[in-house]
mmCIF file of C-alpha atoms and ligand atoms in Angstrom:
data_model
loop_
_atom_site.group_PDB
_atom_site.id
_atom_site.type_symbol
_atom_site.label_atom_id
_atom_site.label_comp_id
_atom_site.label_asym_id
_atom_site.label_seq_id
_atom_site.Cartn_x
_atom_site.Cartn_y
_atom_site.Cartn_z
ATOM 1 C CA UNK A 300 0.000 0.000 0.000
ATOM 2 C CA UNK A 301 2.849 2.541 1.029
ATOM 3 C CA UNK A 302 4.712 1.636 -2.335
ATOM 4 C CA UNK A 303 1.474 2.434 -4.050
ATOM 5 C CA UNK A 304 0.835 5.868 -2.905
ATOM 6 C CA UNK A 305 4.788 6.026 -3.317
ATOM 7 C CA UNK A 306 4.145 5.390 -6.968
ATOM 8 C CA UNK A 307 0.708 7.811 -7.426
ATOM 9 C CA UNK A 308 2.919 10.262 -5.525
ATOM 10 C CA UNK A 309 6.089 10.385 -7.904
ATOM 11 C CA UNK A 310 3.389 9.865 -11.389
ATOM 12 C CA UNK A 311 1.767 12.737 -9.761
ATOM 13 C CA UNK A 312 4.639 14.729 -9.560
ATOM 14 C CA UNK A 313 6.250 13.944 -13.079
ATOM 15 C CA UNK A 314 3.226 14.879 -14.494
ATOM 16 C CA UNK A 315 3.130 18.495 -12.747
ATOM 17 C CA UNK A 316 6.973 18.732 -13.861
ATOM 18 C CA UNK A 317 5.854 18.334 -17.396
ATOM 19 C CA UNK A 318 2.684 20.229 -16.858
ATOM 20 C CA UNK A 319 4.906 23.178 -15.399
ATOM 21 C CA UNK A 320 6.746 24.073 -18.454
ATOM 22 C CA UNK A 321 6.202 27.829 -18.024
ATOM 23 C CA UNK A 322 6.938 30.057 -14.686
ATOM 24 C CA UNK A 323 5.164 28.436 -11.540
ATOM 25 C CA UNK A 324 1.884 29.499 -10.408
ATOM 26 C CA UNK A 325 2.363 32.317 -8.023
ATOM 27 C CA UNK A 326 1.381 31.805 -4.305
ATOM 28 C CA UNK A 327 0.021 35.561 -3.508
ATOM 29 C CA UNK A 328 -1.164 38.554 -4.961
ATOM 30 C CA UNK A 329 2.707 39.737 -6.639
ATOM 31 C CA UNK A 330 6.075 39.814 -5.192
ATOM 32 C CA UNK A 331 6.909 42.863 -6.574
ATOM 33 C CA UNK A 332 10.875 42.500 -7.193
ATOM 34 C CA UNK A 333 12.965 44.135 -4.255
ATOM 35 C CA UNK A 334 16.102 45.573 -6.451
ATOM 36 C CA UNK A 335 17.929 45.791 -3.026
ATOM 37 C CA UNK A 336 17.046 42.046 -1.762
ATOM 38 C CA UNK A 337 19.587 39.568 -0.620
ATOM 39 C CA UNK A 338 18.242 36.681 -0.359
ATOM 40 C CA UNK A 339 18.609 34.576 -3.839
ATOM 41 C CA UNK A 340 16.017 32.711 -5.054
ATOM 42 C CA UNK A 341 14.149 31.700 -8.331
ATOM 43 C CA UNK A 342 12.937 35.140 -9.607
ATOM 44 C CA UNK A 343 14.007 38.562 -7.144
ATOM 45 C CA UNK A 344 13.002 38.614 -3.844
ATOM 46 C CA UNK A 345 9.580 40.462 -2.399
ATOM 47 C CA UNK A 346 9.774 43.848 -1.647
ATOM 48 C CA UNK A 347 7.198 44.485 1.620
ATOM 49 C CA UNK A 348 3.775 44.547 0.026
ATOM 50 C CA UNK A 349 2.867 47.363 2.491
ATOM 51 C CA UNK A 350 5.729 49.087 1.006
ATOM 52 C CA UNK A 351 4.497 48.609 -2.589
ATOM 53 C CA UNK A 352 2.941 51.578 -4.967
ATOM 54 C CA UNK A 353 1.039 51.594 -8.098
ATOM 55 C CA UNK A 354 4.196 53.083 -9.606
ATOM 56 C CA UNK A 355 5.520 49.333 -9.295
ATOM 57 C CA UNK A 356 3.530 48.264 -11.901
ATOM 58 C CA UNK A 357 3.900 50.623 -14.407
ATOM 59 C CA UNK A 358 6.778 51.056 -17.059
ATOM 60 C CA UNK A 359 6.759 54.261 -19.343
ATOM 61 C CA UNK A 360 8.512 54.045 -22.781
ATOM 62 C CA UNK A 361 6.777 52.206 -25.052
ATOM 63 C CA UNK A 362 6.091 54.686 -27.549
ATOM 64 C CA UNK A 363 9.769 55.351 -28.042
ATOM 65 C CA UNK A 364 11.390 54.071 -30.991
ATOM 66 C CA UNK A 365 14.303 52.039 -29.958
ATOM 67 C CA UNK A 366 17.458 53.547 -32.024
ATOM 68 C CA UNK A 367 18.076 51.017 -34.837
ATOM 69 C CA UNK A 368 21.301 51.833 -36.212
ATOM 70 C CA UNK A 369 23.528 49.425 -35.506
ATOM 71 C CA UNK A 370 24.604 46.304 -37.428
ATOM 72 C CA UNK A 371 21.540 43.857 -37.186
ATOM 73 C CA UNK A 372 19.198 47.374 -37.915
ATOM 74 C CA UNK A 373 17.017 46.779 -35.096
ATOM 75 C CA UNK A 374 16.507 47.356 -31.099
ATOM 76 C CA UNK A 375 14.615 45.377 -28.734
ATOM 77 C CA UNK A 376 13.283 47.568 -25.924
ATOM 78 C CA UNK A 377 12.371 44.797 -23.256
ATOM 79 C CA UNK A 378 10.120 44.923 -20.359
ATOM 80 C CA UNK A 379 10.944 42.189 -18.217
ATOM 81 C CA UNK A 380 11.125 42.082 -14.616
ATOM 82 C CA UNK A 381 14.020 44.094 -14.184
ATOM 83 C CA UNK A 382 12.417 46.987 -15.738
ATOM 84 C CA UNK A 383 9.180 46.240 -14.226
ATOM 85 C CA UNK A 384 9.410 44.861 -10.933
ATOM 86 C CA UNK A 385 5.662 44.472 -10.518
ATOM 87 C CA UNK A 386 6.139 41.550 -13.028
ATOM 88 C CA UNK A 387 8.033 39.867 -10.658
ATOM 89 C CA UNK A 388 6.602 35.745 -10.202
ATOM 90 C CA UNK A 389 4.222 36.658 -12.795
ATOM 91 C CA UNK A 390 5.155 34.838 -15.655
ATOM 92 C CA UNK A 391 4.872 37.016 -17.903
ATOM 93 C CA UNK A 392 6.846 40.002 -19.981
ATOM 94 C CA UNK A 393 6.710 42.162 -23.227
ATOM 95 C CA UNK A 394 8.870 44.064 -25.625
ATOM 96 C CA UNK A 395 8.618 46.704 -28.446
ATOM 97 C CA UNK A 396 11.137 46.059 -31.342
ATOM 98 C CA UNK A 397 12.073 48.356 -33.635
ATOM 99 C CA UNK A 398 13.616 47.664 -37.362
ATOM 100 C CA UNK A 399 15.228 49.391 -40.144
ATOM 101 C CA UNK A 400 14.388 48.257 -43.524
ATOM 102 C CA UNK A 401 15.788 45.188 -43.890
ATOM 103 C CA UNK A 402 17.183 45.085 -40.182
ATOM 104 C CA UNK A 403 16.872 41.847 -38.473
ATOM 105 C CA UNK A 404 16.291 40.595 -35.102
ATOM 106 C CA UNK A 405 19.193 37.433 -35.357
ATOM 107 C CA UNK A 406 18.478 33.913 -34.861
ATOM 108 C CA UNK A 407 17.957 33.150 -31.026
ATOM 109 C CA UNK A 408 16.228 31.773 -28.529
ATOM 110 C CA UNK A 409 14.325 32.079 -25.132
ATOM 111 C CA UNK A 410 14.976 29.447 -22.781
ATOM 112 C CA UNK A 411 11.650 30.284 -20.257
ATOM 113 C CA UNK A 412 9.534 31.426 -22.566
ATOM 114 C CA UNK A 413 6.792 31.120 -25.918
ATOM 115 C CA UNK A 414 6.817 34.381 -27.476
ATOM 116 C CA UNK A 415 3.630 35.967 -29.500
ATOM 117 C CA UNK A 416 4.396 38.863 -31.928
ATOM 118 C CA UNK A 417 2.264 41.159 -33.394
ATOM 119 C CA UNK A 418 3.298 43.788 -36.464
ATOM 120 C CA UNK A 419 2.002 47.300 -35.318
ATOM 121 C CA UNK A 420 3.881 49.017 -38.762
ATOM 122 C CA UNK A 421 5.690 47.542 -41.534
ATOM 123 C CA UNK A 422 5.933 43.984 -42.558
ATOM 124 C CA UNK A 423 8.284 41.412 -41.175
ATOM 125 C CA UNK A 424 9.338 38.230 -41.997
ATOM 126 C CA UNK A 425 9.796 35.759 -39.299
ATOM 127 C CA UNK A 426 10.416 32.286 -38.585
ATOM 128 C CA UNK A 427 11.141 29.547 -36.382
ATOM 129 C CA UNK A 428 12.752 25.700 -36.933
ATOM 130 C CA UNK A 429 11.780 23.098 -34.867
ATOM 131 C CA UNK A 430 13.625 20.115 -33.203
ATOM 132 C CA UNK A 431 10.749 17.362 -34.230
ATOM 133 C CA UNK A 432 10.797 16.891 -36.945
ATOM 134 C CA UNK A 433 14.331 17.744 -36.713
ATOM 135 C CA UNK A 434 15.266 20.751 -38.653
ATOM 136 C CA UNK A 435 12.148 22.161 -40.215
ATOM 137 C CA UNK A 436 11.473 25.686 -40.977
ATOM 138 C CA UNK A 437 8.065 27.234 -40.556
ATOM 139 C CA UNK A 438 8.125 31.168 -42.295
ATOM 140 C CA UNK A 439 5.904 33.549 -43.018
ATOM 141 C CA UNK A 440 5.903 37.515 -43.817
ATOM 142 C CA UNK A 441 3.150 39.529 -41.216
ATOM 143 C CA UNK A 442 1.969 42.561 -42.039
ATOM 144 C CA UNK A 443 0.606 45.147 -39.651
ATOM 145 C CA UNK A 444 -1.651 43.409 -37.171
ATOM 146 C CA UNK A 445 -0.687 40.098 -38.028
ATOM 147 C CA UNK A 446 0.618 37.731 -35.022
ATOM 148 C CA UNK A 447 2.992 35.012 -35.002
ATOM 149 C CA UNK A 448 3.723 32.743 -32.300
ATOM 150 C CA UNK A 449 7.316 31.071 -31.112
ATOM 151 C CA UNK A 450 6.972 27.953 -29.401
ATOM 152 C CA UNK A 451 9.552 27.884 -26.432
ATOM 153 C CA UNK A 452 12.986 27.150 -26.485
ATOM 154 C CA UNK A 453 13.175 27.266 -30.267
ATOM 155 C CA UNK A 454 15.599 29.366 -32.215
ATOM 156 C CA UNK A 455 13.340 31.908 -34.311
ATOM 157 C CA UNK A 456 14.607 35.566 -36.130
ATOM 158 C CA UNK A 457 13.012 38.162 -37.797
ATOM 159 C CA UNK A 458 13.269 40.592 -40.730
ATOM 160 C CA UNK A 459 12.114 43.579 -42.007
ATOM 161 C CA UNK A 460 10.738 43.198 -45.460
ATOM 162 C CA UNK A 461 9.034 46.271 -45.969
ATOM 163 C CA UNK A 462 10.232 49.762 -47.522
ATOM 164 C CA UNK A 463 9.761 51.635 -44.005
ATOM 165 C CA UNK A 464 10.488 50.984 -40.352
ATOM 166 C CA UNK A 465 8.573 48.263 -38.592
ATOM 167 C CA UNK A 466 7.465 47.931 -35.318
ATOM 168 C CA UNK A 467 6.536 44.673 -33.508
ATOM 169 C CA UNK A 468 5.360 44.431 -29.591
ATOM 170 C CA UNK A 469 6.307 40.616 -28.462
ATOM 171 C CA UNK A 470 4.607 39.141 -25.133
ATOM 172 C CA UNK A 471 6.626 36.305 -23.193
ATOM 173 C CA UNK A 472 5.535 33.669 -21.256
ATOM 174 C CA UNK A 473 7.574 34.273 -18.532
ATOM 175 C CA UNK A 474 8.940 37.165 -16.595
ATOM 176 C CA UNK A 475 12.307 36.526 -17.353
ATOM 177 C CA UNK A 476 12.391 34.629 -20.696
ATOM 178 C CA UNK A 477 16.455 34.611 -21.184
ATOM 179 C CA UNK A 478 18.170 34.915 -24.979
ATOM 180 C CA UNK A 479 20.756 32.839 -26.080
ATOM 181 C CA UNK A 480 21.569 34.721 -29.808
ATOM 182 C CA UNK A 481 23.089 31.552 -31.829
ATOM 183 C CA UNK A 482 26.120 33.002 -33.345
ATOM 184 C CA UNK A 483 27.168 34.738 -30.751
ATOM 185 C CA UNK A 484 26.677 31.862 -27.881
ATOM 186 C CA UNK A 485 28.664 29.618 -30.372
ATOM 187 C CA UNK A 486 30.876 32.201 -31.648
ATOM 188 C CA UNK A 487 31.412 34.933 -28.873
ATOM 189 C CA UNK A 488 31.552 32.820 -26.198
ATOM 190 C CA UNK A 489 33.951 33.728 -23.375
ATOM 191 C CA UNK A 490 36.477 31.890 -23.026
ATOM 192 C CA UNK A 491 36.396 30.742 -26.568
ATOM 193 C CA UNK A 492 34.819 27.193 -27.658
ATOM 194 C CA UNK A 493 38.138 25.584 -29.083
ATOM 195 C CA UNK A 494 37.940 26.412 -32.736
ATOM 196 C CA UNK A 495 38.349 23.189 -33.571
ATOM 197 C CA UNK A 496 35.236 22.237 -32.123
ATOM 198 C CA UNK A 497 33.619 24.733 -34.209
ATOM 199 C CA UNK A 498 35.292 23.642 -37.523
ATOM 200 C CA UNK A 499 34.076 20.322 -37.548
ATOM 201 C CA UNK A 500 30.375 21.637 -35.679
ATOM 202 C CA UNK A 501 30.334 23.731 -39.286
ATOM 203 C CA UNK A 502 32.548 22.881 -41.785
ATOM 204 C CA UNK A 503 34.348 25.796 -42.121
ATOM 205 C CA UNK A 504 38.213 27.098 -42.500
ATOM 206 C CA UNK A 505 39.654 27.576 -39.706
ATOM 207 C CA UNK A 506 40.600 30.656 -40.452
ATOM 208 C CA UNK A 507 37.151 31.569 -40.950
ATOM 209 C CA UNK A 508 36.577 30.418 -37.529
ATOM 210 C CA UNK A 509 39.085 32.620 -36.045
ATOM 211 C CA UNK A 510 38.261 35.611 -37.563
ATOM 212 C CA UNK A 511 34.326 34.672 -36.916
ATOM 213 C CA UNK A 512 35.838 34.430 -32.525
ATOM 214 C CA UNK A 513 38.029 37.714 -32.952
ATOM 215 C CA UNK A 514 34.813 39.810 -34.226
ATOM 216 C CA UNK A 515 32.974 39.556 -30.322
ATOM 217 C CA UNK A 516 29.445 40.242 -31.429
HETATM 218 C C1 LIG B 731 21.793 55.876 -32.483
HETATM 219 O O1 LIG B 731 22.931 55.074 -32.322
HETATM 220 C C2 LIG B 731 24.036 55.507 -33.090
HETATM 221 C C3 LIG B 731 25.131 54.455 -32.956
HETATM 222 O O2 LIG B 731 25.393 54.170 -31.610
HETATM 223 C C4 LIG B 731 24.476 56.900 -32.609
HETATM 224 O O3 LIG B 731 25.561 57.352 -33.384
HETATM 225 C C5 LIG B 731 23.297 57.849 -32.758
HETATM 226 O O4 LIG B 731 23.639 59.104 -32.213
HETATM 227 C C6 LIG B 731 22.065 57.308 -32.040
HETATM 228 N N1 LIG B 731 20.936 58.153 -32.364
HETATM 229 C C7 LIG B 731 20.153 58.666 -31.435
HETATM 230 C C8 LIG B 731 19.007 59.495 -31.922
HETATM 231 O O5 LIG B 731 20.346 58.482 -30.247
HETATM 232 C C1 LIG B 732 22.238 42.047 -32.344
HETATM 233 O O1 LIG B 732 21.205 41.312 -31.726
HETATM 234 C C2 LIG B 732 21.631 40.366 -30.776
HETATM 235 C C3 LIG B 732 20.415 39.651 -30.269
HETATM 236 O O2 LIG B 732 19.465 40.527 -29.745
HETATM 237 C C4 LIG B 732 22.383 41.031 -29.652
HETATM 238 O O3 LIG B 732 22.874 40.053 -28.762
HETATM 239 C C5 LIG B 732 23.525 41.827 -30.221
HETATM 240 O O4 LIG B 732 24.130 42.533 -29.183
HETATM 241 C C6 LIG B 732 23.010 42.778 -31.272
HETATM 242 N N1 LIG B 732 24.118 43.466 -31.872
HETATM 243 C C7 LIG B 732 24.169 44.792 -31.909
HETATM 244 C C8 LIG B 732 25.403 45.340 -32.510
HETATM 245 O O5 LIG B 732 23.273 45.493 -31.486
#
């Protein structure tokens, strides 16, 4: 009988872990992030709720453009929990992105969290590949008010098509969803990944290699 429960009880729980892909259900009203806390734990620690104001939950800047010139032509403008500490526990996050024509946002990835996108200007190409079945490429262009969704942990990018700037707003399923930018986890990594690693990973010179590793994204 014991070794039944025993069983129910660890199904049970492998179940929730799979069940709990996204941030965990929060166990009070918010935890509104404490920049000074000391105590580390899985998210930012609670500032006092007494102590918490509305300004907590707010974040003003939105309607900026984020300044696109640099060399992928376009700026992300995030508003995760460390710019909104109200967010904190949550599970959620958003971002405006700006592009240039032709600007892209490079292929990369978020750990914690699906992303939906939606085109407020412009028209954008995006795309995302999958891991089953292994390797396959799902694209489509979006124009203004179209939405797009990124299924978690999958490396996706996106590109400005259009003749003007675009603007996209992008809402995260977590409050912290991480980014891992492909080339420059694989080539910018710190110390370096021993180029030889990298010339077999992709075929390349090695002097392509070391020139890729000198140019620190
Ligand atoms: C945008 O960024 C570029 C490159 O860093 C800089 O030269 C330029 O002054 C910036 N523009 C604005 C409006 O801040
Ligand atoms: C280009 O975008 C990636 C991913 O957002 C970022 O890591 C990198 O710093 C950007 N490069 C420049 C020059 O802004």
């Amino acid at each position: 009988m014991a070794n039944l429960s025993l069983l129910v009880a660890v199904l049970a729980l492998s179940l929730s872990s799979v069940a709990l892909a996204a941030d965990n259900s929060a166990l009070q009203d918010f935890c509104v992030a404490d920049p000074k806390g000391q105590v580390l734990v899985n998210g930012l620690a609670c500032k006092d709720p007494k102590l918490v104001e509305a300004n907590d939950f707010f974040f003003s800047g939105l309607h900026t453009a984020g300044n696109t010139t640099n060399p992928n032509g376009s700026k992300v403008t995030p508003v995760f929990a460390t710019q909104l500490p109200g967010l904190n526990t949550l599970g959620i996050s958003m971002a405006r992105i700006d592009y240039a024509p032709w600007g892209i946002n490079p292929p990369h990835m978020h750990p914690r969290a699906t992303e939906i996108l939606t085109v407020l200007d412009g028209a954008l190409e995006v795309g995302f590949v999958t891991s089953n079945p292994e390797n396959r490429h799902f694209r489509v262009v979006l124009q203004k008010g179209d939405a797009f969704v990124f299924p978690i942990g999958l490396v996706h990018y996106q590109r400005n098509v259009g003749y003007g700037n675009a603007v996209a707003i992008a809402a995260l399923s977590s409050q912290n969803p991480g980014l891992i930018t492909v080339a420059n986890a694989v080539f910018g990594a710190t110390p370096d990944i021993d180029s030889d690693v990298l010339v077999k990973a992709f075929h390349l010179d090695k002097a392509i290699v070391n020139y890729l590793q000198s140019n620190k994204f």
